[in-house]
Coordinates of C-alpha atoms in Angstrom, one line a residue:
Chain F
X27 CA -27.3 114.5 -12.7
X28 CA -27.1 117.8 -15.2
X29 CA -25.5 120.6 -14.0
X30 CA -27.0 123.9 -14.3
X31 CA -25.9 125.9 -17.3
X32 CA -25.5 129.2 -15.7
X33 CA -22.9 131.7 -17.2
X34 CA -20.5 132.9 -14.5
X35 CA -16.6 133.9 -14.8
X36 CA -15.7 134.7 -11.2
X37 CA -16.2 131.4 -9.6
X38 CA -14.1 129.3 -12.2
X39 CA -11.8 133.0 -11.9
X40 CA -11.5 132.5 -8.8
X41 CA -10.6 128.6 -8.8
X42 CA -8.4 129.3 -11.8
X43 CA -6.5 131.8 -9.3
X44 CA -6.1 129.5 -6.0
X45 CA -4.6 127.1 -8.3
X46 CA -2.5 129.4 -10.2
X47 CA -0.9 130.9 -6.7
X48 CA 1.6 128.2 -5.6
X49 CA 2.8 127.9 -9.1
X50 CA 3.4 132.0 -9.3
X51 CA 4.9 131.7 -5.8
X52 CA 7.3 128.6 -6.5
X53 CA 8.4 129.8 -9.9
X54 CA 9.1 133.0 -9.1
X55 CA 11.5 132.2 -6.4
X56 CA 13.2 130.5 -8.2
X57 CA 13.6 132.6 -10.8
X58 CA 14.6 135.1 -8.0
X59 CA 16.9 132.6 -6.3
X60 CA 18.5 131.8 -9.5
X61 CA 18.6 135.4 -11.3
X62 CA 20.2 136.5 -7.7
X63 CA 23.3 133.4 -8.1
X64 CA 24.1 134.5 -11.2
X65 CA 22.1 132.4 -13.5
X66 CA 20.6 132.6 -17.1
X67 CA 18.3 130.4 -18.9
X68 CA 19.8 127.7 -20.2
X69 CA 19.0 126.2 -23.9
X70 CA 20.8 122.5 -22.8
X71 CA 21.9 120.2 -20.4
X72 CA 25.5 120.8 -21.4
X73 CA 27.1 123.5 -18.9
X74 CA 23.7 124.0 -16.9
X75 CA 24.9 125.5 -13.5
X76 CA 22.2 125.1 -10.4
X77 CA 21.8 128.9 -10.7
X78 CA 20.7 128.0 -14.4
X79 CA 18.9 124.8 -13.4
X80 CA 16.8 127.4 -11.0
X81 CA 16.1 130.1 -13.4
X82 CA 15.2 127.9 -16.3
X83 CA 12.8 126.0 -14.1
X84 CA 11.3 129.0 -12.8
X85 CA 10.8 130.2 -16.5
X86 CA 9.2 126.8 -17.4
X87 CA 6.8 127.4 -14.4
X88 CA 5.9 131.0 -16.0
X89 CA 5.3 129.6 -19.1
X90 CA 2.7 127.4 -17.4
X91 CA 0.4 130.5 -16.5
X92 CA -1.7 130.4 -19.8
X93 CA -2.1 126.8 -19.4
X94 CA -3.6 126.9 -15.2
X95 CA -5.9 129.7 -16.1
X96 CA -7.2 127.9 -19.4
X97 CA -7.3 124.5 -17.6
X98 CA -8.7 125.4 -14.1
X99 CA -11.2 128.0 -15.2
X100 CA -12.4 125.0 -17.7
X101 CA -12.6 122.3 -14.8
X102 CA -14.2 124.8 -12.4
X103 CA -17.1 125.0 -15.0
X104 CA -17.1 121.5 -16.4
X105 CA -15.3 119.0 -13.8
X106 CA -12.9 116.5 -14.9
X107 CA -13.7 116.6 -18.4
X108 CA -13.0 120.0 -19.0
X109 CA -9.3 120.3 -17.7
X110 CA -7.5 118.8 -20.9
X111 CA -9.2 121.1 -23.1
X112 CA -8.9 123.8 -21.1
X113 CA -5.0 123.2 -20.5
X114 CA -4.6 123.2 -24.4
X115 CA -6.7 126.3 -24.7
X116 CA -3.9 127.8 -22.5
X117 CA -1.4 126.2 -24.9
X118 CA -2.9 128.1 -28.1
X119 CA -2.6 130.9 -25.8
X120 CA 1.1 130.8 -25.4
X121 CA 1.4 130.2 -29.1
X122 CA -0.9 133.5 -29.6
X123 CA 1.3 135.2 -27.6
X124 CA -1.7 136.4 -25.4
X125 CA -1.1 135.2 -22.6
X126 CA -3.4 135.3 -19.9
X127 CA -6.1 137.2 -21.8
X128 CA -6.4 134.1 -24.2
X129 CA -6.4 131.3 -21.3
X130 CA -8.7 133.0 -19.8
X131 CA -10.9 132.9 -22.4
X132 CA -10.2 130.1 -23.9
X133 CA -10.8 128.3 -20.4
X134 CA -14.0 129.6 -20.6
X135 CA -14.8 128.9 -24.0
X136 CA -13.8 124.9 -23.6
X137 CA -15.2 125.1 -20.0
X138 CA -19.0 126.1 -21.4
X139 CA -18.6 124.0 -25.0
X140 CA -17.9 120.6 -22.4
X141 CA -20.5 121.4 -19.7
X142 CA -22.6 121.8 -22.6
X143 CA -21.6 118.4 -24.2
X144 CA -22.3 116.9 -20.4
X145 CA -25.6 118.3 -20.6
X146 CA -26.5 117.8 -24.0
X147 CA -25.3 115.0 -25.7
X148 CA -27.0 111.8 -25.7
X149 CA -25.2 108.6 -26.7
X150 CA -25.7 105.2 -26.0
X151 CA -25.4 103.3 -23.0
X152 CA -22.0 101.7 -24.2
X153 CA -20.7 105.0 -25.1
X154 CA -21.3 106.6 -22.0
X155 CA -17.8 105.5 -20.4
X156 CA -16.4 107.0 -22.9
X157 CA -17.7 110.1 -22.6
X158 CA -15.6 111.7 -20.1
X159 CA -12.4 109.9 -21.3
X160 CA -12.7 110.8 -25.1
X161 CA -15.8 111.9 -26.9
X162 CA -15.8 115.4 -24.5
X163 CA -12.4 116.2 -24.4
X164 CA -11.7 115.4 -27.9
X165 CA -15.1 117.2 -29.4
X166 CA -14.7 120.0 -26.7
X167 CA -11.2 120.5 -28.1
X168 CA -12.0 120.4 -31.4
X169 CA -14.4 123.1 -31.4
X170 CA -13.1 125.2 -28.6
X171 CA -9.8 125.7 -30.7
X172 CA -11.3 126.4 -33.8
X173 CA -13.3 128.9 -31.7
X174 CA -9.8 130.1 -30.1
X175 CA -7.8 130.6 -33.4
X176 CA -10.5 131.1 -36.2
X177 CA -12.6 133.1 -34.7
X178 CA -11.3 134.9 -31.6
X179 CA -7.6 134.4 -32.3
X180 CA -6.8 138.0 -34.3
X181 CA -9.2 139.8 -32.0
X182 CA -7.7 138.4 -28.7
X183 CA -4.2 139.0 -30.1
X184 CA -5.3 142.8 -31.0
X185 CA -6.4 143.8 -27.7
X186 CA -3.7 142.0 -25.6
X187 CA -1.5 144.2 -27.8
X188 CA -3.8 147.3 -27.5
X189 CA -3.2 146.7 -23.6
X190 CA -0.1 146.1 -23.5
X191 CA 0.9 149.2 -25.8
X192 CA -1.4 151.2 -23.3
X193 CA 1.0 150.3 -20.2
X194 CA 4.1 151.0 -22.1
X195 CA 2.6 153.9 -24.2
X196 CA 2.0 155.5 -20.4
X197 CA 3.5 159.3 -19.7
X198 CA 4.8 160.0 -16.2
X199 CA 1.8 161.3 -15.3
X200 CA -0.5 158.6 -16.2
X201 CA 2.1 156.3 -14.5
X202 CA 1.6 158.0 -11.1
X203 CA -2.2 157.7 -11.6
X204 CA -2.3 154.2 -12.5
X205 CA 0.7 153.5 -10.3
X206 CA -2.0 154.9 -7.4
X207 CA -5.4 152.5 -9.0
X208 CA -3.1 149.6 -9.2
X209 CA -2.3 149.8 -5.8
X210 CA -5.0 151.2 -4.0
X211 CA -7.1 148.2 -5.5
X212 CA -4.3 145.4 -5.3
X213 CA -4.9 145.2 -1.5
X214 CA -7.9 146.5 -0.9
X215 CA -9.2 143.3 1.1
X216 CA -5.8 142.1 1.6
X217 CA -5.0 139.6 -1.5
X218 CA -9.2 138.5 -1.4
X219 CA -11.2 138.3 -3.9
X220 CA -11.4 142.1 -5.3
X221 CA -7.4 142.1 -5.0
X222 CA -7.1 138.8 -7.1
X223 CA -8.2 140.9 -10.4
X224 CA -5.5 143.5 -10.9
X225 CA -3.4 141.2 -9.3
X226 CA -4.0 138.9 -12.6
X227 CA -3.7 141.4 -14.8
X228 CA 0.0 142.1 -13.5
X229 CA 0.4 138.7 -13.8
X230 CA -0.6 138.3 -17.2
X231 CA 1.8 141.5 -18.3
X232 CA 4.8 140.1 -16.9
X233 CA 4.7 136.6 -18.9
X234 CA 4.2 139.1 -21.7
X235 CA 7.1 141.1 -20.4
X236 CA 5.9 144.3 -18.8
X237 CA 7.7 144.4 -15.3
X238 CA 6.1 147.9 -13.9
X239 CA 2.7 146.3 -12.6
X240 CA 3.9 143.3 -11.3
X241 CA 6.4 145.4 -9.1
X242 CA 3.7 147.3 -7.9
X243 CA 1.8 144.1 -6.5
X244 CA 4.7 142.6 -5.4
X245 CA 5.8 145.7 -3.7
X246 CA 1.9 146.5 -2.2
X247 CA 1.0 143.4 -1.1
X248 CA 3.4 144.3 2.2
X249 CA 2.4 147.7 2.8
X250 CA -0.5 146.7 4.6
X251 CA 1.1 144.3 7.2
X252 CA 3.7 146.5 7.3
X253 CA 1.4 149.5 7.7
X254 CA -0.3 147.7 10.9
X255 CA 3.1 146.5 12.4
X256 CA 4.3 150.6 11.8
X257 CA 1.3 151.8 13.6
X258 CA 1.5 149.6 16.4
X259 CA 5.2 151.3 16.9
X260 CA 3.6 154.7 16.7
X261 CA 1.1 154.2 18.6
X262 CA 3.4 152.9 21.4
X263 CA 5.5 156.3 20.9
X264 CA 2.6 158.5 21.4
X265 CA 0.8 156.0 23.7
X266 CA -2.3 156.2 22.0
X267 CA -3.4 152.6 22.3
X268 CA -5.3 151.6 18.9
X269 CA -4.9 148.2 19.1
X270 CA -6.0 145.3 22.1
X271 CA -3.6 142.4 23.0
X272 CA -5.2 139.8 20.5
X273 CA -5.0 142.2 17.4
X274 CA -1.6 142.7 18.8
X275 CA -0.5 139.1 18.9
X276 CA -2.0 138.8 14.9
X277 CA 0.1 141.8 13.8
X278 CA 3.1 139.5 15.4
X279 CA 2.1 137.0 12.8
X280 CA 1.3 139.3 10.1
X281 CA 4.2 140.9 9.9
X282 CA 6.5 138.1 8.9
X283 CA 4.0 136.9 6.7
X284 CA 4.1 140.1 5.2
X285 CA 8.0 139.6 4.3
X286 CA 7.2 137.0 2.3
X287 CA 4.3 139.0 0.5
X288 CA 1.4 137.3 2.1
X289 CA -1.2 140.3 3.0
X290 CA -4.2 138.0 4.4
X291 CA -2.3 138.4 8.2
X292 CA -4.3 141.5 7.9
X293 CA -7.3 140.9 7.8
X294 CA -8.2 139.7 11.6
X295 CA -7.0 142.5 12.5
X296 CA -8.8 144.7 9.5
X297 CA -12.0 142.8 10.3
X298 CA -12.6 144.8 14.0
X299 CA -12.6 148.3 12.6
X300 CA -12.9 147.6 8.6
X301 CA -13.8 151.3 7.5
X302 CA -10.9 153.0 8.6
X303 CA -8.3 150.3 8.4
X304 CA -8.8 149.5 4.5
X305 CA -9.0 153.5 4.3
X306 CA -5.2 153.4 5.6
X307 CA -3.3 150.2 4.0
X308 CA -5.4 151.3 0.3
X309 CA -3.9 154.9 0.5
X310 CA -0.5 153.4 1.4
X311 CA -0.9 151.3 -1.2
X312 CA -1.6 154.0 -3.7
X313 CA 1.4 155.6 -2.8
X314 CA 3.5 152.8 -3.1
X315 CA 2.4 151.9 -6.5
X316 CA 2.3 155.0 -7.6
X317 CA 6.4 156.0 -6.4
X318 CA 7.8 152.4 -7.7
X319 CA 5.9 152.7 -11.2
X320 CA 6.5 156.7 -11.7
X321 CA 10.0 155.7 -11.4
X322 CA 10.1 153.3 -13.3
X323 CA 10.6 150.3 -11.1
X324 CA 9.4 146.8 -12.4
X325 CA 9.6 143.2 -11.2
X326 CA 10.4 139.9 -13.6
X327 CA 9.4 138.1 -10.3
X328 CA 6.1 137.5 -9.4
X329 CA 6.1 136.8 -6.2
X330 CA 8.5 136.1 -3.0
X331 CA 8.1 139.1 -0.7
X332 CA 11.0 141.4 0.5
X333 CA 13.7 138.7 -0.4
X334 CA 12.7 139.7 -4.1
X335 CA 13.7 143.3 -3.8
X336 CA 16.9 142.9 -4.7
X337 CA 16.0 141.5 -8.1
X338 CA 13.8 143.7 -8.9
X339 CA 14.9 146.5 -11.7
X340 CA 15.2 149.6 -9.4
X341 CA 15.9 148.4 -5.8
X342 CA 16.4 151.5 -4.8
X343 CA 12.9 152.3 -4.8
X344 CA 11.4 149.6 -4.5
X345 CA 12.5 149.9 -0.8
X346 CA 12.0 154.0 -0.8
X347 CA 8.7 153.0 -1.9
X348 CA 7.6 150.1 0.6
X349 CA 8.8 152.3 3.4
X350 CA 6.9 155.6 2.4
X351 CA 3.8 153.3 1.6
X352 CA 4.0 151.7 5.2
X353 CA 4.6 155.0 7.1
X354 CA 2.2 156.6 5.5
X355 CA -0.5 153.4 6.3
X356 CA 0.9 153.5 9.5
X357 CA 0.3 157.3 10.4
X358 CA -3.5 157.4 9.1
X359 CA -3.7 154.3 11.3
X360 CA -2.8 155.8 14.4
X361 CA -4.7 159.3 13.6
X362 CA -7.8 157.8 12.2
X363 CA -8.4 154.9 14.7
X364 CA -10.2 155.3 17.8
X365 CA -7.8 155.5 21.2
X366 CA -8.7 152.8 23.4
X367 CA -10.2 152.8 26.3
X368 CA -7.7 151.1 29.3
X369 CA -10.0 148.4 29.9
X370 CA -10.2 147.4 26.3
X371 CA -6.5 147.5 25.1
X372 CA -6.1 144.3 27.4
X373 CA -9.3 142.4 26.3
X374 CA -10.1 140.7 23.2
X375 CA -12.1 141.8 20.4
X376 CA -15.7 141.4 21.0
X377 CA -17.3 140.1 18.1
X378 CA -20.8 141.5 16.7
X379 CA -21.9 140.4 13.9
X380 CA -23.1 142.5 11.3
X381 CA -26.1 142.9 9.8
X382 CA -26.8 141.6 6.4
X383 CA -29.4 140.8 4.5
X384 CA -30.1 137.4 3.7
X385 CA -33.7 137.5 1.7
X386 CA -32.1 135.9 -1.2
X387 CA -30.6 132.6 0.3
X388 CA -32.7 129.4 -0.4
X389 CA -32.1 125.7 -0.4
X390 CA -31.3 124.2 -3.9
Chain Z
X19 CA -30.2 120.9 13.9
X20 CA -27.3 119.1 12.2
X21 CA -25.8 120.8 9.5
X22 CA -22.3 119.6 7.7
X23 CA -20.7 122.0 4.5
X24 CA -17.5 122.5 3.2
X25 CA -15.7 126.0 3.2
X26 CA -13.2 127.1 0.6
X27 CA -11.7 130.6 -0.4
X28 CA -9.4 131.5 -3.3
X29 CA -6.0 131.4 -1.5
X30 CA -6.9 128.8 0.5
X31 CA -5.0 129.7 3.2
X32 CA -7.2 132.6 5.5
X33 CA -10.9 133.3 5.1
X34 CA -11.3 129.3 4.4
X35 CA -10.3 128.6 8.1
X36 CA -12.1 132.1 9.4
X37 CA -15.3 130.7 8.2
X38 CA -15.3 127.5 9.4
X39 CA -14.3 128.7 13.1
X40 CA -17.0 131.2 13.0
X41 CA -19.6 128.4 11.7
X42 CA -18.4 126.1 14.6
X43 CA -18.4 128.9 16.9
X44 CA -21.6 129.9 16.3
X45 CA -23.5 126.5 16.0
X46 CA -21.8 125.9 19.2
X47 CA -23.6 129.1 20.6
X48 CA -26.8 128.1 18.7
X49 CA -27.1 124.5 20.0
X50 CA -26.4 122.9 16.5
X51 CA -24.5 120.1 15.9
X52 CA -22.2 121.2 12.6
X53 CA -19.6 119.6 10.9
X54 CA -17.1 121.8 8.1
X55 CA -14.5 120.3 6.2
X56 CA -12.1 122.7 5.0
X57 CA -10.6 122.6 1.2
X58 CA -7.1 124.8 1.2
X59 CA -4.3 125.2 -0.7
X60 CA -3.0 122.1 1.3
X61 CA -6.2 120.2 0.4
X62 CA -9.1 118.5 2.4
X63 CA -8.8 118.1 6.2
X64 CA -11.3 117.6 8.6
X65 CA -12.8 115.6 5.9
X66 CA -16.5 115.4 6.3
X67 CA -17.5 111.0 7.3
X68 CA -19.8 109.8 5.3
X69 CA -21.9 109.2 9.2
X70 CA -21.9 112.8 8.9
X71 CA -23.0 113.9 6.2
X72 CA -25.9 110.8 6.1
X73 CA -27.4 112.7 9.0
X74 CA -27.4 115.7 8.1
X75 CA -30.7 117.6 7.7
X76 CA -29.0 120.4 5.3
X77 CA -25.5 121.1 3.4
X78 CA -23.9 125.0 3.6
X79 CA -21.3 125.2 1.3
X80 CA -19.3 128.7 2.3
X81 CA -17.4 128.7 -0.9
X82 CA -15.6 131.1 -3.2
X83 CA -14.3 128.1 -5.5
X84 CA -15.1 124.9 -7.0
X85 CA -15.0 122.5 -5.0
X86 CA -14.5 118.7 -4.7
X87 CA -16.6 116.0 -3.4
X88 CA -20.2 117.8 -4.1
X89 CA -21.5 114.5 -4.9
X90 CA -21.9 113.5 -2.1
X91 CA -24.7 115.5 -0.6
X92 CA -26.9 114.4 -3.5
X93 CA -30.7 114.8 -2.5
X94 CA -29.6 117.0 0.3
X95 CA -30.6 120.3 0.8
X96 CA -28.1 122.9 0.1
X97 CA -27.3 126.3 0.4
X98 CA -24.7 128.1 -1.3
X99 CA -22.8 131.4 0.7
X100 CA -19.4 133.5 -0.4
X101 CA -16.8 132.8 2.6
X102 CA -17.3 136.4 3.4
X103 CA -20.4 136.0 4.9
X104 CA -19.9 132.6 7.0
X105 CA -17.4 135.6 8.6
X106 CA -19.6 138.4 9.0
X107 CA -22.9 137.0 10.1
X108 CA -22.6 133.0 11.2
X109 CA -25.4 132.9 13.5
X110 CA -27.5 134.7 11.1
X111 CA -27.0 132.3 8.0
X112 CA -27.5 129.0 10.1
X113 CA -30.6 130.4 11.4
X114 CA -31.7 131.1 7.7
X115 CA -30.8 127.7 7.5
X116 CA -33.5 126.7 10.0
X117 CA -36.2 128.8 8.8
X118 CA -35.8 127.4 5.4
X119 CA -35.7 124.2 6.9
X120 CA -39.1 124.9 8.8
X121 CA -40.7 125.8 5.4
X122 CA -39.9 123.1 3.2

């Protein structure tokens, strides 16, 4: 059966990403584990320590990241066929030096040139079986990396540098404002879809070395859990009940999740009263981002929640600025939100459901 | 009705198992039988039987992600939603579902 050739980037984005997650998440802890014990990258076997065994591995696993964007995006596009060209389009990323721009795009690139191939070329019955094994991989490869380094490789490299210079060209000033976009936007539905984009682009700086973004996603992806589980306090001390027994029994769950920098606790809770919650936890955000990166605070780990802190570059205030963030989420909270009435705070949420418009939806 | 899908969301670890509880919930409520497999960060469960998905008289796929296994509701009428809105508006989608179903 052909496959539709439609041109879309956030689906195989988006598959790219869920794929990418547990390798940020596992690699940076151990980078974080191992940077914490005292260890360094090692060059050789001889004299490796286990703090060294963890760091290194943890640095092979970031050197990785070109390679799962390039190869997932490719396979979300193309299937099977697509993720050895795709992988190696992440490869000639890492040798560009542009990181996650160039998988990106090179995932794209080998994920369209295969699909195309699927669709498209016609060989004979014998050769079909070896279509998938050889003839699309090696073609798709061929052509997607002269694509990669013939054709897009100088421009690719120019703007990854152009955006990187940007970030570490930035004034104080501009640092407070981005500090705010970055994270007003990295949690604004709680490490969905919308957060999954600057949350790349952090990504993609820190395997090119810039540390200031990545700290603000690692640092806002708990304000919001935080936030909640703050409010829930307040609103105990000034017994205005915002909150019923079930949300309260998910902000039990959210917060530990928060600690280890999982925001999506939030969102059952979010979901009941969206408008004003997302107003609170985005502003915290803001906040957050915008104290850790005016001061200059950056993270070399991607990922690993409040047991991170302490490697990140300016502890200090990292925490000063998780705890403002959170208060502040946690204040709005309790004066924006609605006061319960008695009968409600011991009930459970009832659902509605919302109206939407479903004209466009149709069998294919 | 009997409707069997997959759902799917980027982290694979939230809105994939939100919107397969509110699509059971609400085909309960609707009188539907419905079957969801879910495809996480952990991989498959509730993995769709191939009993299931043979009777089927359509396939909702609430999806943010590619996913695996689409082959096997070739020739079956499928419709395509963003996790988001198997959330929001169950009820509302299957009985799209059904009107859709009424016209073809």
């Amino acid at each position: 059966m052909a496959k539709k050739m439609k041109f879309e980037v956030k689906r195989p984005t988006l598959t790219a990403i869920s794929y990418l997650l547990p390798l940020i998440v596992a690699s940076g802890l151990l980078i974080a584990i191992g940077n914490l014990a005292g260890g360094n990258v090692a060059e050789s076997l001889d004299g490796m320590s286990f703090p060294d065994m963890l760091t290194t591995v943890g640095v092979f696993g970031m050197g990785l990241i070109p390679s799962f964007i390039g190869g997932y995006i490719a396979y979300a596009i193309a299937d099977r066929p697509g993720l050895a060209p795709g992988f190696l389009m992440g490869q000639i990323a890492s040798f560009l030096g542009t990181g996650f721009l160039g998988g990106l795009i090179g995932g794209l690139v080998a994920g369209y040139i295969a699909l195309a191939l699927e669709n498209y070329l016609k060989v004979p019955k014998w050769a079909q079986a070896l279509m998938p094994m050889m003839i699309i991989p090696t073609l798709t490869t061929i052509v997607a990396g002269t694509v990669m380094l013939f054709v897009l490789g100088y421009p690719v490299v120019a703007v990854t540098q152009a955006l990187n210079d940007f970030i570490v060209g930035l004034d104080q000033s501009a640092k407070l404002l981005y500090g705010f976009i970055i994270g007003f936007i990295g949690c604004i539905d709680y490490g969905g879809a919308i957060s999954k984009v600057p949350n790349l682009i952090c990504d993609g700086l820190l395997a090119d070395g810039i540390y200031g973004p990545e700290g603000i996603k690692v640092l806002c992806a708990m304000v919001p859990p935080f936030g909640v589980t703050g409010a829930w306090l307040l609103s105990k001390a000034f017994h205005k009940p915002i909150f019923n027994k079930e949300e309260v029994e998910n902000i039990k769950v959210a917060f530990p999740m928060g600690c280890c920098m999982i925001s999506e606790g939030v969102i059952p809770i979010a979901m009941n009263d969206l408008a004003r919650t997302v107003a609170s936890t985005s502003i915290g955000c803001g906040v957050c981002g915008a104290i850790s990166f005016f001061f200059d605070n950056g993270s070399a780990v991607p990922s690993g929640g409040v047991f991170v802190i302490p490697a990140m570059s300016q502890p200090l205030v990292a925490v000063i600025a998780l705890l403002v963030g959170s208060t502040i989420t946690a204040f709005m909270l309790v004066a924006i939100k609605k006061r319960l009435p008695d009968e409600d705070v011991e009930g459970t949420s009832v659902k509605e459901e919302e109206e939407v418009d479903l004209s466009g939806l149709s069998f294919s | 009705m009997k409707v069997v899908g997959i759902c799917a969301c980027c982290s694979g670890i939230a809105h994939t198992y939100m919107a397969r509880e509110a699509l059971l919930q609400a085909g309960a409520a609707l009188g539907h039988e419905v079957h969801f497999e879910t495809q996480g960060t952990i991989g498959v469960e509730d993995e769709l039987t191939p009993e299931q998905i043979a009777d089927a008289d359509a396939v909702l796929l609430a999806v943010d992600v590619h996913v695996e296994g689409t082959d096997r509701f070739e020739g079956k009428k499928t419709m395509k939603i963003p996790t988001d809105l198997a959330i929001k508006a169950p009820k509302a989608v299957l009985k799209k579902m059904e009107e859709e179903l009424a016209k073809a």
